Structure formats: structure tokens, C-alpha cells
Amino acid sequence: MGNHFDQIANVYDRIWHFSNNYKKWMLTHILEFLKFDVYDNFVDIGGGTGAYTKSICDKAHLVNFPYCVEPSLEMSNVAKINKDIKIFNEDANCFSKRALRYDKVLLKEVVHHIKNRDDLWFDLYDRLNEGGKILIITRPRKIKMPLFDAAKKVFFQNQPPYELFIDELEAVGFKVDVKFDSYFFDLSLETWSSMIRKRFMSNLGKFSCEEIEEGIEEIKSNIKSNVINIEDDIIFITASK
Ligand SMILES: C[S@@+](CC[C@H](N)C(=O)[O-])C[C@H]1O[C@@H](n2cnc3c(N)ncnc32)[C@H](O)[C@@H]1O
């Protein structure tokens, strides 16, 4: 199987959107933690289709074009449609070697994909201007989203404990702050099943179509109506230089 994100790029914004209120809630937190100045140089690492990159730039009234760092060619091709974003079609470690300066860096739902984090934190500390910040948005290993058991196990295995990121960031000199918040919402069983079939999470990528259908049956057997209650527990880690 090729790059998971190449395969879902054309439907990514639709299947990961959840709701307008979810996006608003998330953006409010990002703005609160990254404390933007309009002249900040902003980098969105693992920025995907650039949907959040663009919304953040608009909400914070950023004067400079934001950078979106995205190794999947298909995802970055979607992001490229927006001419106000500068795309780097490469991974985080490659980007951090570039002799660029910036003020604010976002890593939203990507930190578990990065192979060489120690190098990345070291480089980012060096490249950030004084007072610069990194915001990591991630989830706990024990995910409460209503996935089937085998998918929850794979998620647990692929998700490093968040305490590890704190230790690594402090080791290179960052001052680190952690906040937890949860967003509760409902989706119809039909929408949730279709998101799972499209393998909206990369952890679902390894399951065959048969296993996915069995997983959906397992989820159905655990609910009483056609509505799925979702609790999305999010961890916000802010590292300041
Ligand atoms: C779950 S998506 C999140 C996209 C975006 N941050 C958002 O919240 O909409 C994870 C993204 O990280 C990218 N990614 C995976 N490995 C990466 C790496 N080593 N460096 C940078 N980005 C990476 C993927 O291609 C994918 O687009």
C-alpha cells in the first residue's frame, strides 16, 4: 500500500471536517496557544491540504505568507490551489534543515508520524526567533473515539505517550506547557461508517475491506440508536523558546 495520505487527499477535508463548530473550537485553541502577532512567520508542519494553515492565517491576520510543510504530493497538490500559502513538499526533518527563520510552528495531528524527533526539536529551537512557539496537537494513546477494538489497539501502538514529547522538548531548552480539552459531538452511524471505510485515520490503513466491515458491525453492536456519540480528547503541548 502506498502513502496513505496520497490515497485520501481528494476526500481528506470532507472526512476530517467533523463540523464547522469543531473547526471553530480547534481554531480558538490554536490562536489562544500560539499568541500570534500579525508579522509572525508561521509554519504548519504536516499541514495536509492547508485548510487549517489558511484559516489560521486569516484569523490571525498574518501579513506574511504561511509555510505549509507536507510530504504527500497529493495532499500538497490540494494545498497548492491556495496561492496565499507557500508549500514545501517534503517532510518535517527535511524542512527544518533549511536556513529559514520563523516565529510560530504548528504540528497538528502529525507528531506520531515523525521519525527523527530529537533532530527536529533541536533544529526548530535553533530556527525559531526569540519568544517563538511550537504547538503540538495530538491525542492520548487510549483513544475514546468509537473505533472497533483492533483499531484502538493499532492506534495505541502507533501513538507515543505525550510525556515523551515534553521530555524531548525540555531537553533542547524549550519551556513546555500542556493543556487537555475534549470536544463532544454526534455523527450519524452512516457518516461514521463511511469515514471508517475511507480510512480517515492512517491507523485504519492497514485493515482489509473485510476487517473494516467486521469492525463496523462491532461498533453497531455497541450502540442503541443510529447516532454515534464521539468524545475527541485532545492534548495541546506548547513549547516556548
Ligand atoms: C492527520 S494529517 C493532519 C493534516 C493537518 N495538520 C490537519 O490537521 O488538517 C497528517 C499529515 O501529516 C503529514 N505527514 C506525515 N509524515 C510527516 C512528516 N514526517 N513530516 C511532515 N508531515 C508529515 C501527512 O502526509 C498528513 O498530511
mmCIF file of C-alpha atoms in Angstrom, residues 25-133:
data_model
loop_
_atom_site.group_PDB
_atom_site.id
_atom_site.type_symbol
_atom_site.label_atom_id
_atom_site.label_comp_id
_atom_site.label_asym_id
_atom_site.label_seq_id
_atom_site.Cartn_x
_atom_site.Cartn_y
_atom_site.Cartn_z
ATOM 1 C CA TRP A 25 -13.304 25.218 18.626
ATOM 2 C CA MET A 26 -9.948 23.980 17.339
ATOM 3 C CA LEU A 27 -9.016 27.338 15.780
ATOM 4 C CA THR A 28 -9.860 29.173 19.010
ATOM 5 C CA HIS A 29 -7.421 26.929 20.880
ATOM 6 C CA ILE A 30 -4.688 27.314 18.263
ATOM 7 C CA LEU A 31 -4.955 31.106 18.407
ATOM 8 C CA GLU A 32 -5.007 31.069 22.208
ATOM 9 C CA PHE A 33 -1.851 28.936 22.486
ATOM 10 C CA LEU A 34 0.220 30.380 19.625
ATOM 11 C CA LYS A 35 -0.488 34.043 20.552
ATOM 12 C CA PHE A 36 0.142 35.385 17.039
ATOM 13 C CA ASP A 37 1.474 38.778 16.127
ATOM 14 C CA VAL A 38 0.406 39.884 12.633
ATOM 15 C CA TYR A 39 4.064 39.955 11.494
ATOM 16 C CA ASP A 40 4.818 36.387 12.661
ATOM 17 C CA ASN A 41 6.273 33.898 10.207
ATOM 18 C CA PHE A 42 4.079 30.826 10.628
ATOM 19 C CA VAL A 43 4.897 27.225 9.684
ATOM 20 C CA ASP A 44 2.298 24.452 9.583
ATOM 21 C CA ILE A 45 4.231 21.167 9.658
ATOM 22 C CA GLY A 46 2.224 18.260 8.254
ATOM 23 C CA GLY A 47 -0.207 20.901 7.076
ATOM 24 C CA GLY A 48 -2.036 18.455 4.792
ATOM 25 C CA THR A 49 -4.416 20.215 2.422
ATOM 26 C CA GLY A 50 -3.622 23.582 4.005
ATOM 27 C CA ALA A 51 -7.204 24.001 5.259
ATOM 28 C CA TYR A 52 -6.065 24.907 8.776
ATOM 29 C CA THR A 53 -2.992 26.801 7.522
ATOM 30 C CA LYS A 54 -5.232 29.179 5.580
ATOM 31 C CA SER A 55 -7.869 29.577 8.312
ATOM 32 C CA ILE A 56 -5.213 30.327 10.942
ATOM 33 C CA CYS A 57 -3.550 32.872 8.659
ATOM 34 C CA ASP A 58 -6.912 34.609 8.088
ATOM 35 C CA LYS A 59 -7.988 34.569 11.747
ATOM 36 C CA ALA A 60 -4.615 35.863 12.974
ATOM 37 C CA HIS A 61 -4.476 38.460 10.131
ATOM 38 C CA LEU A 62 -0.961 37.343 9.253
ATOM 39 C CA VAL A 63 0.841 39.659 6.876
ATOM 40 C CA ASN A 64 3.431 37.116 5.644
ATOM 41 C CA PHE A 65 2.512 34.033 3.580
ATOM 42 C CA PRO A 66 2.454 30.962 5.877
ATOM 43 C CA TYR A 67 4.550 27.879 5.071
ATOM 44 C CA CYS A 68 2.806 24.516 4.751
ATOM 45 C CA VAL A 69 5.201 21.547 5.015
ATOM 46 C CA GLU A 70 3.613 18.438 3.529
ATOM 47 C CA PRO A 71 5.420 15.301 2.240
ATOM 48 C CA SER A 72 2.410 13.753 0.473
ATOM 49 C CA LEU A 73 2.404 15.017 -3.116
ATOM 50 C CA GLU A 74 -1.367 14.595 -3.454
ATOM 51 C CA MET A 75 -2.112 16.472 -0.216
ATOM 52 C CA SER A 76 0.283 19.277 -1.155
ATOM 53 C CA ASN A 77 -1.305 19.492 -4.623
ATOM 54 C CA VAL A 78 -4.624 20.237 -2.917
ATOM 55 C CA ALA A 79 -2.922 22.839 -0.675
ATOM 56 C CA LYS A 80 -1.267 24.429 -3.737
ATOM 57 C CA ILE A 81 -4.650 25.556 -5.045
ATOM 58 C CA ASN A 82 -4.402 28.277 -2.406
ATOM 59 C CA LYS A 83 -1.923 30.813 -3.764
ATOM 60 C CA ASP A 84 -1.529 32.532 -0.366
ATOM 61 C CA ILE A 85 0.308 29.523 1.104
ATOM 62 C CA LYS A 86 3.928 28.588 0.373
ATOM 63 C CA ILE A 87 4.124 24.804 0.063
ATOM 64 C CA PHE A 88 7.186 22.694 0.866
ATOM 65 C CA ASN A 89 6.551 19.194 -0.483
ATOM 66 C CA GLU A 90 8.903 17.446 1.947
ATOM 67 C CA ASP A 91 8.924 16.019 5.451
ATOM 68 C CA ALA A 92 9.484 17.865 8.728
ATOM 69 C CA ASN A 93 13.135 16.820 9.120
ATOM 70 C CA CYS A 94 13.999 17.933 5.612
ATOM 71 C CA PHE A 95 12.273 21.306 6.087
ATOM 72 C CA SER A 96 13.926 22.048 9.443
ATOM 73 C CA LYS A 97 17.373 21.840 7.776
ATOM 74 C CA ARG A 98 16.532 24.868 5.621
ATOM 75 C CA ALA A 99 18.139 28.115 6.691
ATOM 76 C CA LEU A 100 14.832 29.882 7.401
ATOM 77 C CA ARG A 101 13.643 31.883 10.418
ATOM 78 C CA TYR A 102 10.133 31.680 11.857
ATOM 79 C CA ASP A 103 8.087 32.568 14.941
ATOM 80 C CA LYS A 104 5.277 30.066 15.283
ATOM 81 C CA VAL A 105 5.147 26.377 14.336
ATOM 82 C CA LEU A 106 2.092 24.117 14.385
ATOM 83 C CA LEU A 107 2.221 20.311 14.361
ATOM 84 C CA LYS A 108 -1.414 19.251 14.284
ATOM 85 C CA GLU A 109 -2.035 15.505 14.300
ATOM 86 C CA VAL A 110 1.342 14.738 12.767
ATOM 87 C CA VAL A 111 3.881 14.305 15.584
ATOM 88 C CA HIS A 112 3.400 10.495 15.692
ATOM 89 C CA HIS A 113 4.461 10.281 12.023
ATOM 90 C CA ILE A 114 7.831 11.988 12.538
ATOM 91 C CA LYS A 115 10.784 9.602 12.570
ATOM 92 C CA ASN A 116 13.585 11.705 13.996
ATOM 93 C CA ARG A 117 12.001 13.969 16.599
ATOM 94 C CA ASP A 118 15.177 14.760 18.543
ATOM 95 C CA ASP A 119 16.768 16.299 15.443
ATOM 96 C CA LEU A 120 13.567 18.176 14.632
ATOM 97 C CA TRP A 121 13.260 19.793 18.101
ATOM 98 C CA PHE A 122 16.937 20.737 18.012
ATOM 99 C CA ASP A 123 16.596 22.361 14.558
ATOM 100 C CA LEU A 124 13.327 24.137 15.403
ATOM 101 C CA TYR A 125 14.794 25.590 18.591
ATOM 102 C CA ASP A 126 17.637 26.957 16.502
ATOM 103 C CA ARG A 127 15.401 28.350 13.701
ATOM 104 C CA LEU A 128 12.765 29.974 15.939
ATOM 105 C CA ASN A 129 13.157 33.633 16.799
ATOM 106 C CA GLU A 130 13.367 34.530 20.497
ATOM 107 C CA GLY A 131 9.881 34.160 22.054
ATOM 108 C CA GLY A 132 8.898 31.732 19.276
ATOM 109 C CA LYS A 133 6.496 28.869 19.959
#
